[in-house]
Coordinates of C-alpha atoms and ligand atoms in Angstrom, one line a residue:
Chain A
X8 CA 109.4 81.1 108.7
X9 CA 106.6 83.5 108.0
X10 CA 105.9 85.7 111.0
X11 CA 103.2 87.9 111.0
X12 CA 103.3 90.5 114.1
X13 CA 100.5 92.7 115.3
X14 CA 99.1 93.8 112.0
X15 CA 96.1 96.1 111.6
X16 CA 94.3 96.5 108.3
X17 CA 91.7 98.7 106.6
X18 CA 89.7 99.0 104.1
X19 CA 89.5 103.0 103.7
X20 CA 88.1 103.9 106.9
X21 CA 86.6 100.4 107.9
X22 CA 89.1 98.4 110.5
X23 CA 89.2 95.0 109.9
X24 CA 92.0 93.5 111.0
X25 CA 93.2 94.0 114.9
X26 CA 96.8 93.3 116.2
X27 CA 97.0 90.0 114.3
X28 CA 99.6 87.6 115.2
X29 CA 100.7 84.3 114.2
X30 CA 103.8 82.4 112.9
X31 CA 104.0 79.6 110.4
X32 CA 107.1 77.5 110.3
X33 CA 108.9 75.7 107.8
X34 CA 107.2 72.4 106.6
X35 CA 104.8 73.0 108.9
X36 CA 100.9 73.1 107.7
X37 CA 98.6 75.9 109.9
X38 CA 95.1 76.8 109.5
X39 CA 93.4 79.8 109.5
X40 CA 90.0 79.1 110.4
X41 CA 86.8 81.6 110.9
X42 CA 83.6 82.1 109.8
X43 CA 82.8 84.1 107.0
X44 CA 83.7 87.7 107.5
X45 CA 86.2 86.7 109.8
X46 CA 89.0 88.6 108.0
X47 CA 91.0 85.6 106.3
X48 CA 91.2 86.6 102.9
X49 CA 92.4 90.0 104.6
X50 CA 95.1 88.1 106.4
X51 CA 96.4 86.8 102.8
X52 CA 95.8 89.5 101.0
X53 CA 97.7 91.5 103.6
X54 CA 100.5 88.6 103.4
X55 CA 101.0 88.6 99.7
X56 CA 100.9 92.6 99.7
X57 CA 97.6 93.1 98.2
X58 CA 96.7 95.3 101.4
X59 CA 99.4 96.9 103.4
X60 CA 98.8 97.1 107.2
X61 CA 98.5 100.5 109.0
X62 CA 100.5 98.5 112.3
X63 CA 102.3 95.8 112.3
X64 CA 105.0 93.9 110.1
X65 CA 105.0 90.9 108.2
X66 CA 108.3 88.4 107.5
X67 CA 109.2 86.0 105.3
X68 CA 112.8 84.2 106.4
X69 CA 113.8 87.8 107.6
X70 CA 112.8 90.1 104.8
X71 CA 109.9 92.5 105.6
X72 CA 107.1 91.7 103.1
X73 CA 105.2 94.2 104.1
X74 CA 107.9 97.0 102.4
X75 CA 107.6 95.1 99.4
X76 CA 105.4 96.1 95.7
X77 CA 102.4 93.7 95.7
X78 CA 104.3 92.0 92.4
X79 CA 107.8 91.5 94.5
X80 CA 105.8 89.3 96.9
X81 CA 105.8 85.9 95.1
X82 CA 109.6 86.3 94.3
X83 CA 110.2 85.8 97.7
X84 CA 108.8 82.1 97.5
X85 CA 106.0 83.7 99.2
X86 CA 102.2 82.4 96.3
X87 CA 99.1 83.1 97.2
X88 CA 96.3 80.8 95.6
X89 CA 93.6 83.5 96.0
X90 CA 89.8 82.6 96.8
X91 CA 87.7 81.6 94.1
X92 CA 90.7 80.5 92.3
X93 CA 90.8 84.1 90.2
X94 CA 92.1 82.2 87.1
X95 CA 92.7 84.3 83.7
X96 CA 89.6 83.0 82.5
X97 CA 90.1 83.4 78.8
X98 CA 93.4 81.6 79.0
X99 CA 94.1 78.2 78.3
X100 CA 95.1 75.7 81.4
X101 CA 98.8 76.2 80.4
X102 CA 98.8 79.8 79.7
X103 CA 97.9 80.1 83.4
X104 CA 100.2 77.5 84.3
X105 CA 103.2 79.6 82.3
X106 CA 101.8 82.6 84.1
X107 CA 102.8 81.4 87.7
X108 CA 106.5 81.1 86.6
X109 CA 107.0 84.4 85.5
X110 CA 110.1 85.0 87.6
X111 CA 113.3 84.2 86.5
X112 CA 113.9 81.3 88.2
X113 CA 110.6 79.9 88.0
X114 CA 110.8 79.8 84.3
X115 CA 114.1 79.1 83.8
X116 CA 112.7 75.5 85.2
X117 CA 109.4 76.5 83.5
X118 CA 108.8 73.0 81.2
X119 CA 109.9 71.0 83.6
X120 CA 107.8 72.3 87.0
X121 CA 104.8 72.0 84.5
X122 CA 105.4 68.1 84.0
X123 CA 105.3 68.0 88.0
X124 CA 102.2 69.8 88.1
X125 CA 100.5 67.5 85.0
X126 CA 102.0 64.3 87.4
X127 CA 100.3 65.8 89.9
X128 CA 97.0 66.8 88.2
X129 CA 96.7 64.6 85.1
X130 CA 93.5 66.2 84.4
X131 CA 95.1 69.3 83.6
X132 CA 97.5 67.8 81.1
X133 CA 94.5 66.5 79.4
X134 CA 92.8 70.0 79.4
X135 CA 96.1 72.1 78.7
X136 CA 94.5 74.0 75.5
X137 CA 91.0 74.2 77.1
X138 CA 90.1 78.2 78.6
X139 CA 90.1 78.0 82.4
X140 CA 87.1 79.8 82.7
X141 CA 85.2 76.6 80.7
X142 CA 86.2 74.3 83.3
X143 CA 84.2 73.1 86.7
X144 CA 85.0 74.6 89.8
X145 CA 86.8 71.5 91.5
X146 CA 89.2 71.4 88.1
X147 CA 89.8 75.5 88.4
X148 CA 90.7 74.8 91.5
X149 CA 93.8 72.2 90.7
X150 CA 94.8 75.0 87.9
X151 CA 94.9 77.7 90.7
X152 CA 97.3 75.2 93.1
X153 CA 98.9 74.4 89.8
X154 CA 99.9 77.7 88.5
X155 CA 100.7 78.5 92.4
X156 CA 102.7 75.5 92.3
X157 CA 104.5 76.7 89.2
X158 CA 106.0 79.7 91.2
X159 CA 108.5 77.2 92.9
X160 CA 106.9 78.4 96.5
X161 CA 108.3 78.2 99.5
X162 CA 105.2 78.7 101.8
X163 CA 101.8 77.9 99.1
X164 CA 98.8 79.7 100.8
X165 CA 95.5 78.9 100.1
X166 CA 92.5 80.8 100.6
X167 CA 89.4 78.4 101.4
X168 CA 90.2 76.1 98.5
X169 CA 87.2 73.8 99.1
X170 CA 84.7 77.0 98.7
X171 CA 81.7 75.2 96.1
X172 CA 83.6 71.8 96.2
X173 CA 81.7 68.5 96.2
X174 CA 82.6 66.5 99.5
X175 CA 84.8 63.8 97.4
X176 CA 86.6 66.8 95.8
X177 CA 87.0 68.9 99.4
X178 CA 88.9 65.7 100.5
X179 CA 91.1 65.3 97.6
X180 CA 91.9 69.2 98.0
X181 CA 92.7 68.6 101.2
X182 CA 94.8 65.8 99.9
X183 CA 96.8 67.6 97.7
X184 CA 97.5 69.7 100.3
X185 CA 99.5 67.3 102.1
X186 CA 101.0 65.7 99.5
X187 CA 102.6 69.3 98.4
X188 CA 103.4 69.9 101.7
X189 CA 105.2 66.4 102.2
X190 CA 107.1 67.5 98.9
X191 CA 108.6 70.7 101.3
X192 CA 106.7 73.4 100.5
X193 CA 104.9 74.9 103.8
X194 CA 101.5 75.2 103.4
X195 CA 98.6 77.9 105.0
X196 CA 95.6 77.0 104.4
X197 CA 92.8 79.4 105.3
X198 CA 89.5 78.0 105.9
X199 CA 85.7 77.6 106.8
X200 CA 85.7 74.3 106.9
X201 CA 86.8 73.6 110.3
X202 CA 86.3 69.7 111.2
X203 CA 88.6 68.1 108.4
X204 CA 91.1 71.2 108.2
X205 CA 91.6 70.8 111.9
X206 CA 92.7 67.2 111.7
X207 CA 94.9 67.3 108.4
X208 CA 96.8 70.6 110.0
X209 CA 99.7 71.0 112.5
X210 CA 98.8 74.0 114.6
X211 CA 95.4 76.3 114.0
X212 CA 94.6 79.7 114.7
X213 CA 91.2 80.8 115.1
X214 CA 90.1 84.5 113.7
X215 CA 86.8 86.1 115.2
X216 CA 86.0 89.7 114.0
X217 CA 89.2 90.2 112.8
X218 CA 91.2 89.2 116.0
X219 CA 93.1 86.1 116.6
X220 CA 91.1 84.7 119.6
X221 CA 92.3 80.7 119.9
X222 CA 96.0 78.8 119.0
X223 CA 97.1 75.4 119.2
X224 CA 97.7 71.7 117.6
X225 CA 95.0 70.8 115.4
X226 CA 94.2 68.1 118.3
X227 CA 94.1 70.7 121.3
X228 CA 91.7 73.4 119.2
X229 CA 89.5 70.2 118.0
X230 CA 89.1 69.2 121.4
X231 CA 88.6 73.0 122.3
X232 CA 84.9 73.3 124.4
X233 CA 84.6 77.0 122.1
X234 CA 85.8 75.6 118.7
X235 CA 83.7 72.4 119.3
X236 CA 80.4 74.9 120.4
X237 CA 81.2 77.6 117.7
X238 CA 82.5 75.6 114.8
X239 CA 81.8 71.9 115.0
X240 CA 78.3 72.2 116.1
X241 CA 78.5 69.4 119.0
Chain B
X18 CA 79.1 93.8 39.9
X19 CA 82.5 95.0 39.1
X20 CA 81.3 98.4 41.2
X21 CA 80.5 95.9 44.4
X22 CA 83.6 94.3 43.9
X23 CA 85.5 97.3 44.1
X24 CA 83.6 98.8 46.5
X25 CA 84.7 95.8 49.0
X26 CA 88.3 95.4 47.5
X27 CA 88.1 99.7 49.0
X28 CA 86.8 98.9 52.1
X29 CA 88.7 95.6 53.3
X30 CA 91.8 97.8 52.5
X31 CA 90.4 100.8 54.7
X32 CA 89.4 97.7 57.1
X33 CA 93.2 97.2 57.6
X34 CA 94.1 100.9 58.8
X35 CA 91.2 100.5 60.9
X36 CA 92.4 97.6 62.3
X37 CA 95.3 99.1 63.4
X38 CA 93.9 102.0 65.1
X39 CA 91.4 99.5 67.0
X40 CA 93.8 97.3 68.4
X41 CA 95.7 99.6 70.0
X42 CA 92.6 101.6 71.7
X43 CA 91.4 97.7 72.9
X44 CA 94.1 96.7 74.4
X45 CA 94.3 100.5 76.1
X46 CA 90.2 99.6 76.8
X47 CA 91.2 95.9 78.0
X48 CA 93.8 97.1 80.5
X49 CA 93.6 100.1 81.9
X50 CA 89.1 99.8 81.3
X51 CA 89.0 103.4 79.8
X52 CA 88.1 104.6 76.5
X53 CA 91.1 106.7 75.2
X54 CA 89.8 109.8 73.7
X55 CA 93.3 111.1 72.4
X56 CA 93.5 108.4 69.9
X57 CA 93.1 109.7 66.8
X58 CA 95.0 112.9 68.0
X59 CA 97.9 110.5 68.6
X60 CA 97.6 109.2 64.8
X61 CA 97.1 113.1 63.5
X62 CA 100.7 113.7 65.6
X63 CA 102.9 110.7 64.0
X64 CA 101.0 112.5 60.5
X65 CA 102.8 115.7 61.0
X66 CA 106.0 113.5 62.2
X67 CA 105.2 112.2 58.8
X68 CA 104.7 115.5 57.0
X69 CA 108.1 117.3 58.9
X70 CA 110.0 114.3 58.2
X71 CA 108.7 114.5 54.2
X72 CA 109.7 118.0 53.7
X73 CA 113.3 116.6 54.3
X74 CA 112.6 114.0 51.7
X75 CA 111.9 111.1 54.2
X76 CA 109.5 108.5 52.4
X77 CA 106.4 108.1 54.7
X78 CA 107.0 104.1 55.2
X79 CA 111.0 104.9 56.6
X80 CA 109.2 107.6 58.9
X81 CA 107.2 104.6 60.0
X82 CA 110.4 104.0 62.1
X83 CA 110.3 107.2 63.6
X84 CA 107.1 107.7 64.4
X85 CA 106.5 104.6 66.0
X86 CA 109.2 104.6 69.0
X87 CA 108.3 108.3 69.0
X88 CA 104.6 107.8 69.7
X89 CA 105.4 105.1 72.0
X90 CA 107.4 107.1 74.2
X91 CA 104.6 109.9 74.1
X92 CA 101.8 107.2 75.2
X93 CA 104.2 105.9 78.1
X94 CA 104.7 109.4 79.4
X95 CA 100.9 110.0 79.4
X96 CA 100.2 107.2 80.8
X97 CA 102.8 107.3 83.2
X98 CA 102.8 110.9 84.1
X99 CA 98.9 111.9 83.7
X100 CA 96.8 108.6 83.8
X101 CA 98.4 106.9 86.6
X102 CA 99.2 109.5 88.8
X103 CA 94.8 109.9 89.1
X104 CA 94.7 106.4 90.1
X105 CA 96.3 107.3 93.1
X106 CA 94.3 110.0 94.2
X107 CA 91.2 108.6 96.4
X108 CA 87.4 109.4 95.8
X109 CA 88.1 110.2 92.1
X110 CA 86.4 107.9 89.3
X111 CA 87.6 106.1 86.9
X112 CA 86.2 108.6 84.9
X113 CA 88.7 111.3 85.7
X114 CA 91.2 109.1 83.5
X115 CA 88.5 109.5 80.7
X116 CA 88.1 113.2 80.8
X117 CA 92.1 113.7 81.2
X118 CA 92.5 111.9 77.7
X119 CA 89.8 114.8 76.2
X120 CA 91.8 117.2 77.9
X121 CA 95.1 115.7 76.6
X122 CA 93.6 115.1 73.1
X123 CA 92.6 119.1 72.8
X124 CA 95.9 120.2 74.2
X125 CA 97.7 118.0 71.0
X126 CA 95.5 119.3 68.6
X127 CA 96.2 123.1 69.8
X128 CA 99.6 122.4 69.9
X129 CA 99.4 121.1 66.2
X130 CA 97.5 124.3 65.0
X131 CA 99.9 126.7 66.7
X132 CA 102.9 125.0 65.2
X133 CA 101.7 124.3 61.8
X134 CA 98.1 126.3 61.8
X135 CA 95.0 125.1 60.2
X136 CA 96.0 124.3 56.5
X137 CA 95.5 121.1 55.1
X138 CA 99.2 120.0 54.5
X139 CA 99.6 117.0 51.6
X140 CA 102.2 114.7 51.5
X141 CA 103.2 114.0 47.7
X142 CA 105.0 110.7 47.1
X143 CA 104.5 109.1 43.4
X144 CA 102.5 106.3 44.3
X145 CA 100.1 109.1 46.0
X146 CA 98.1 109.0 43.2
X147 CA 98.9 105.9 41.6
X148 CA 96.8 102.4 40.8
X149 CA 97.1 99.0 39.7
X150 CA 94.6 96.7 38.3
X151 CA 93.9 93.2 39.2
X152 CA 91.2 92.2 36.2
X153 CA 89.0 94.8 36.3
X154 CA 89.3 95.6 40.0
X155 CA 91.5 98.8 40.7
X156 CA 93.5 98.7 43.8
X157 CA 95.5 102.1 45.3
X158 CA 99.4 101.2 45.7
X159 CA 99.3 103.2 48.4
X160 CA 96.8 101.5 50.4
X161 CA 97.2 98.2 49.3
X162 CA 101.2 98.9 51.3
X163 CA 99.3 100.1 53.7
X164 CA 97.1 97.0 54.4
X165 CA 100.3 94.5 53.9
X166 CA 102.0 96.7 56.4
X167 CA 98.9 96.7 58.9
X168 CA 98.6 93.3 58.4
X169 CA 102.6 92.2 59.5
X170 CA 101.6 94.5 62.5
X171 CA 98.9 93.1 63.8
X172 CA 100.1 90.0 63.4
X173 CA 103.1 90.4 65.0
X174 CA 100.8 91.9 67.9
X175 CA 99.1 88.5 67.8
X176 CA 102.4 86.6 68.4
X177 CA 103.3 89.2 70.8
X178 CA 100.1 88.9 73.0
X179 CA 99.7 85.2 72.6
X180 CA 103.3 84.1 72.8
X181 CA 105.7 85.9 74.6
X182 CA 105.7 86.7 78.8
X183 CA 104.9 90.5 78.5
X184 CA 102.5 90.0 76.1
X185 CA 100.9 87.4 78.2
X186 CA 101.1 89.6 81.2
X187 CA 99.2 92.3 79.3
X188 CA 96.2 89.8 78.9
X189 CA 96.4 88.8 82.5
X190 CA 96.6 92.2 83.7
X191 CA 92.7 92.7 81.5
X192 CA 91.6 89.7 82.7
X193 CA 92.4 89.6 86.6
X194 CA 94.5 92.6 88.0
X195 CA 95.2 91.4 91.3
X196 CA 95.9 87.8 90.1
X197 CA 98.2 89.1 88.2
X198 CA 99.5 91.3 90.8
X199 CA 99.7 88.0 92.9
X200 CA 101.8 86.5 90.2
X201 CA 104.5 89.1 90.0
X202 CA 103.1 91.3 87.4
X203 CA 104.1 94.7 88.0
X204 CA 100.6 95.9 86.8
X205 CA 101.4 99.8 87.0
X206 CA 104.1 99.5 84.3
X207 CA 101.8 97.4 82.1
X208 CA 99.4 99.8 81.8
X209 CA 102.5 102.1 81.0
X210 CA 103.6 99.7 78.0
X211 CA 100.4 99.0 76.9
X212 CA 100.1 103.1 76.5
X213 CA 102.9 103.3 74.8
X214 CA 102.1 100.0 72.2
X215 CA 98.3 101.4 71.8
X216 CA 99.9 104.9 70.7
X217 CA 102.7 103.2 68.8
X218 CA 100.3 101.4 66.6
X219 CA 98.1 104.2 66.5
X220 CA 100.8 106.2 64.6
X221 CA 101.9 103.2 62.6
X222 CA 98.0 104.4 61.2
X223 CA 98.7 107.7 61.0
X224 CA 102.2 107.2 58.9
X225 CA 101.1 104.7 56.3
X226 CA 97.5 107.3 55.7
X227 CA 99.8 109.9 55.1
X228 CA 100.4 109.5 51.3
X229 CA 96.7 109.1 51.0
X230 CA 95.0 111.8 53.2
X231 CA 95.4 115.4 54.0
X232 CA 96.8 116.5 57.6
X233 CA 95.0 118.9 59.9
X234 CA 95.1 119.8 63.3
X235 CA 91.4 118.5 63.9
X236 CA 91.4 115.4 62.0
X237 CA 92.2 113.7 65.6
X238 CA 88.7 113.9 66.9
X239 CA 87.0 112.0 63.7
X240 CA 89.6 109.3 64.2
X241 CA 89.0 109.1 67.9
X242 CA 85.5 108.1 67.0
X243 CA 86.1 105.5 64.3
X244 CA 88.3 104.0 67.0
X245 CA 86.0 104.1 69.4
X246 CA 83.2 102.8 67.0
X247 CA 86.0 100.1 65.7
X248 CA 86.2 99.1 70.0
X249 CA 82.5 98.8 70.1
X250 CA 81.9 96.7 67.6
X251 CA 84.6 93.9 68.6
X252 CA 83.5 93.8 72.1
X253 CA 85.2 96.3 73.9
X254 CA 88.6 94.9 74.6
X255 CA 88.8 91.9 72.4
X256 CA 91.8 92.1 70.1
X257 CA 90.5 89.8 67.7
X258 CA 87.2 91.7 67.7
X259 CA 89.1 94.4 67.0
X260 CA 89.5 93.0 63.7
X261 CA 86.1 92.4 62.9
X262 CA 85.7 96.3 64.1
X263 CA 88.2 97.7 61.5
X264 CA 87.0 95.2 58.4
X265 CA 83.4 96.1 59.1
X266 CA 83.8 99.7 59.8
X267 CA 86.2 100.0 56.3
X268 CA 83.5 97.8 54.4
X269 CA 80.1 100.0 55.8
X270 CA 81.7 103.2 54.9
X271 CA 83.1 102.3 51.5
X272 CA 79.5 100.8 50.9
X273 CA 77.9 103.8 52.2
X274 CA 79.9 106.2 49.9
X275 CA 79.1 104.0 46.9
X276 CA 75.6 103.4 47.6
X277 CA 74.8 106.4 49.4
X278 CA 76.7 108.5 48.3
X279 CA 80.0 110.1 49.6
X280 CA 78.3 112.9 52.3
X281 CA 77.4 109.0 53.8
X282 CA 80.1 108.1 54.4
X283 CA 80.3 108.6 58.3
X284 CA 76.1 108.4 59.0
X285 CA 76.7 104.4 58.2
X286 CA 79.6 103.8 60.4
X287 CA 77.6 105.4 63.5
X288 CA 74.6 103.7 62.3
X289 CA 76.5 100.4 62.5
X290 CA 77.4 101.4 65.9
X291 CA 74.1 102.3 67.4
X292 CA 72.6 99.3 66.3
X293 CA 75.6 96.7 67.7
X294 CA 74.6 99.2 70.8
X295 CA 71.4 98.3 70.6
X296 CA 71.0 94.4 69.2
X297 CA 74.0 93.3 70.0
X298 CA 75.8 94.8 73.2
X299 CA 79.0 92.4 73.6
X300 CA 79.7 93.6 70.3
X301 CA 81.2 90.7 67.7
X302 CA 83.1 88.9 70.8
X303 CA 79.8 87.9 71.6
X304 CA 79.8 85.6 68.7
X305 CA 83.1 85.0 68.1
X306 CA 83.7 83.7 71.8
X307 CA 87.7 85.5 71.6
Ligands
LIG17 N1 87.1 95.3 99.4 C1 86.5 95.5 100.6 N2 86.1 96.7 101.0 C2 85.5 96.9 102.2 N3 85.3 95.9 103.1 C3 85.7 94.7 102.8 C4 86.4 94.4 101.5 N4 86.7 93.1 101.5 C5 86.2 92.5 102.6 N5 85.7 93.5 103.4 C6 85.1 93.3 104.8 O1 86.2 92.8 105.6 C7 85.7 91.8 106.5 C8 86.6 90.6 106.3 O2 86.4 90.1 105.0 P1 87.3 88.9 104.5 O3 88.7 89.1 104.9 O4 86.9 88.7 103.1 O5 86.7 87.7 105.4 P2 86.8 86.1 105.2 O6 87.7 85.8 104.1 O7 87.2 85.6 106.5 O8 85.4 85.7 104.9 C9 84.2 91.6 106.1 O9 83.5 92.3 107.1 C10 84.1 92.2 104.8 O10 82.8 92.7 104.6
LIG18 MG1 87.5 84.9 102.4

C-alpha cells in the first residue's frame, strides 16, 4: 500500500503542494485528477523522490520513501512513467527497454520481462532497433509503460499518459492500463482527462491548487455536482 | 603526391591521439554539460607520470598502466570533491563548475613547475626517433603504436558505452537525468565515473605522446583547446563525433604545417573551429545523426 500523509512541497520558495493525503491499495487502480497546474506531476515526482517534501511522509508497504536517494525509489517496486514519456531519445526501443531493469532483480529476469512487454506491445518488437525519439508520440508512450513495466513494479504510476494522444490511442492507453493492472501490478494513474479515467478507476482524488479537495469511487466523484460542473462540463 | 599522402598518413595518426583526448572531454561535456578546462593539464600530469616512471627505466606503453588508474582516481576525486559539491550550493551557475576546472587546471600546472620547473624534459626510448616505410610513405613507430593503441581504446569505449549497464547508464544520464534518476541511476556517482574515465583516457594521450613530444608544465592549456576544438567540431557530446573531431583536427594541422608552413600549424585548427561555429553549429553530429 502506498500511503502518502500530509505532504508539503516546494519549489525553492514557491509552495505548491499543501497537506496532501491519499492512499492507494494493492491491486487497486486510483486517479489523480486536476487541471493543469494542479500539482500532479509534483505529487509523482514527490512519490518517486524527485522532490522531497518539507512536511509530511510518504510509504510504500511500510518503508519511508521519502528517506530514500531519488535512484533507490524504483527498487522498492515503486516506477514512475514520467509525463511526456522522457524516453532516452537517442536510444533504441530496447536500450530503453534494458534501461528499466537495471536492478538486480529486474535484470536477472531481464530477456524474459522484455518478451512480456513485446506480447504486450508487438509494435515495439517490430521497432526494437529504431531510436525512441524517431517514433510517434502514442508509440513513445507504450516504450515509456514498457520500460516501466520492465522494472518488475509493484505500483506502475503514470503521469497523464494520454497527453497528445489521438482519441483511439487515449482508449487503448487506458486499456493497457487495466490489462497491467489485472496482471497485479497497482496502478496510479494521474490525469486531465477526467470523464474516461473516472470510469475505468476504482477510487479518485481530486487536486485543486495543490490541495486534495474531493475522494471517492470513480462512480460517486462522476456523479459528484462539483466534478460534473468543474470537470465534465455538464 | 607522395608529400599529400604523407601529409594525411601524419595527420590520421595525430587524428587518433586526438581522438582520445576528445572522447573523454565529450562524454565529461555529455554528462555533467560543462566544458572541462583541466583537460589537457590532466594529459601534461600522466606525461610527467610518464617522464618519473622513465627515469627508472619504465617504457612509456607499461606506464600506460599506471597512469591510467592513476588519472582516474584524480578525475573521480575532482569530480567528486570540487565539481559536485557546487552543485549543491543554490543560486550558483553552472558556470561555477566551469571556472573551478580553470582554477583546478592552473593549480596542476603550478604544481608541475614547482616540482619539476620549467624545462622541457624528453623522454628517450629507441623508437623515439625511429621510422618505417610503407612504399614511399614514411610512418613514425612511435605514433603509428600510438594510433593502434588509441584505436583498441576507443573502441573498447564503444563496447563499453553501447553494451554494458554502466556504460548505458552514462548515455542515459546525458540524455535524460531525471529519467534516469527515475530508473535507478544513481546520477551523482556517474558523473563521478565519467570524471574519472574522461581523465583516464585523457592520460592514456598523454602516455603514448610521451616518446614523441617534449613535457612542460604549460603544455596543458594548448591541449585543453585542441580538446575543446576536437568537442566542437563532433557536436558537443557526441562520442562518435568525437571521432570526426580528432581525424579532422590531426588532418587540418598536418595539412596546415605542410602547406602553410609549420608556424600554421594551430591558426588552421582554430580556423576550422570558428567556421563549424559559424556554418555549421551542431558540429559533425549534425550530419552524422549519432
Ligand atoms: N520546476 C518547477 N519550478 C517551479 N515551479 C514549478 C516547477 N514545476 C512545476 N511548477 C509549478 O507547480 C505547479 C504545479 O505543477 P505540476 O505539478 O506540474 O502540475 P500538473 O502536473 O498538475 O499540471 C504549477 O503552478 C507549476 O507552475
Ligand atoms: Mg503534469
Amino acid at each position: 500500500m502506498l500511503k502518502v500523509s500530509g505532504i508539503d512541497v516546494f519549489y525553492g520558495d514557491l509552495q505548491v503542494l499543501w497537506d496532501v493525503s491519499f492512499v492507494v491499495r494493492d491491486k487497486e487502480i486510483v486517479v489523480l485528477v486536476g487541471a493543469n497546474g494542479a500539482g500532479k506531476s509534483t505529487t509523482l515526482k514527490t512519490i518517486s523522490g524527485l522532490l522531497k517534501p518539507r512536511k509530511g511522509s510518504i510509504e510504500f508497504d511500510g518503508v519511508r520513501l521519502d528517506h530514500l536517494a531519488p535512484d533507490r525509489v524504483i527498487g522498492q517496486g515503486v516506477v514512475h512513467v514520467p509525463e511526456a514519456r522522457r524516453l532516452f531519445r537517442e536510444m533504441s526501443v530496447e536500450e530503453n527497454l534494458i534501461m528499466g531493469s537495471l536492478s538486480p532483480e529486474a535484470k536477472k529476469k531481464r530477456y524474459e520481462t522484455m518478451d512480456w512487454v513485446y506480447q504486450l506491445f508487438p509494435r515495439m518488437k517490430e521497432r526494437r532497433k529504431q531510436p525512441a525519439g524517431t517514433m510517434s508520440g502514442g508509440e513513445q508512450q507504450m516504450c515509456a509503460i514498457g520500460r516501466g513495466l520492465m522494472a518488475l513494479p509493484k505500483i506502475l504510476m503514470f503521469d497523464e499518459p494520454s497527453l497528445g494522444l489521438s482519441p483511439i490511442l487515449v482508449q487503448e492507453v487506458f486499456e493497457i492500463a487495466k490489462r497491467i493492472n489485472k496482471e497485479g501490478v497497482t496502478v496510479m494513474l494521474v490525469e486531465q482527462n477526467v470523464r474516461q479515467t473516472l470510469a475505468m478507476c476504482d477510487r479518485a482524488y481530486v487536486l485543486e491548487n495543490g490541495r486534495v479537495v474531493l475522494e471517492g469511487t470513480g462512480k460517486d466523484l462522476t456523479n459528484n455536482a462539483h466534478v460534473k460542473e468543474a470537470y465534465l462540463g455538464i | 603526391m607522395d608529400v599529400f599522402l604523407q601529409t594525411v598518413v601524419a595527420g590520421v595518426l595525430k587524428g587518433g591521439l586526438y581522438t582520445l583526448i576528445g572522447i573523454g572531454m565529450t562524454l565529461i561535456m555529455g554528462v555533467m554539460g560543462i566544458i572541462n578546462l583541466a583537460h589537457g593539464q590532466l594529459m601534461m600530469l600522466a606525461m610527467y607520470v610518464t617522464f618519473v616512471l622513465n627515469t627508472m627505466g619504465v617504457d612509456p606503453y607499461v606506464s600506460l598502466f599506471v597512469a591510467m588508474p592513476l588519472l582516474f582516481l584524480l578525475g573521480v576525486v575532482i569530480q567528486k570533491f570540487l565539481l559536485n559539491p557546487l552543485i549543491k550550493v543554490e543560486t550558483i551557475l553552472p558556470e561555477n563548475q566551469v571556472l573551478m576546472t580553470v582554477g583546478i587546471g592552473m593549480v596542476l600546472t603550478e604544481i608541475a613547475r614547482f616540482v619539476f620547473s620549467s624545462d622541457y624534459k624528453y623522454i628517450t626510448t629507441d623508437y623515439s626517433n625511429r621510422t618505417f616505410y610503407l612504399g614511399k610513405i614514411s610512418f613514425s613507430v612511435a605514433l603509428t603504436i600510438a594510433f593502434g593503441i588509441a584505436l583498441v581504446f576507443t573502441a573498447a569505449m564503444f563496447w563499453f558505452l553501447l553494451k554494458t549497464d554502466l556504460g548505458r547508464s552514462i548515455r542515459a544520464t546525458a540524455q535524460d537525468k531525471d529519467a534516469a534518476t527515475l530508473m535507478g541511476v544513481n546520477t551523482g556517482r556517474i558523473t563521478v565515473i565519467t570524471f574519472g574515465l574522461g581523465s583516464g583516457l585523457v592520460a592514456a594521450a598523454g602516455c603514448l605522446l610521451a616518446p614523441v613530444y617534449y613535457i612542460f608544465p604549460d603544455i596543458g592549456g594548448p591541449f585543453t583547446a585542441k580538446a575543446f576544438i576536437i568537442t566542437i567540431l563532433g557536436g558537443l557530446g557526441s562520442t562518435v563525433g568525437a571521432i570526426f573531431g580528432g581525424v579532422t583536427l590531426g588532418l587540418a594541422e598536418s595539412l596546415g604545417a605542410t602547406y602553410l608552413g609549420m608556424e600554421y600549424e594551430d591558426i588552421v585548427g582554430l580556423t576550422i573551429f570558428i567556421l563549424v561555429l559559424l556554418f555549421l553549429p551542431g558540429g559533425f553530429k549534425r550530419l552524422t545523426k549519432v
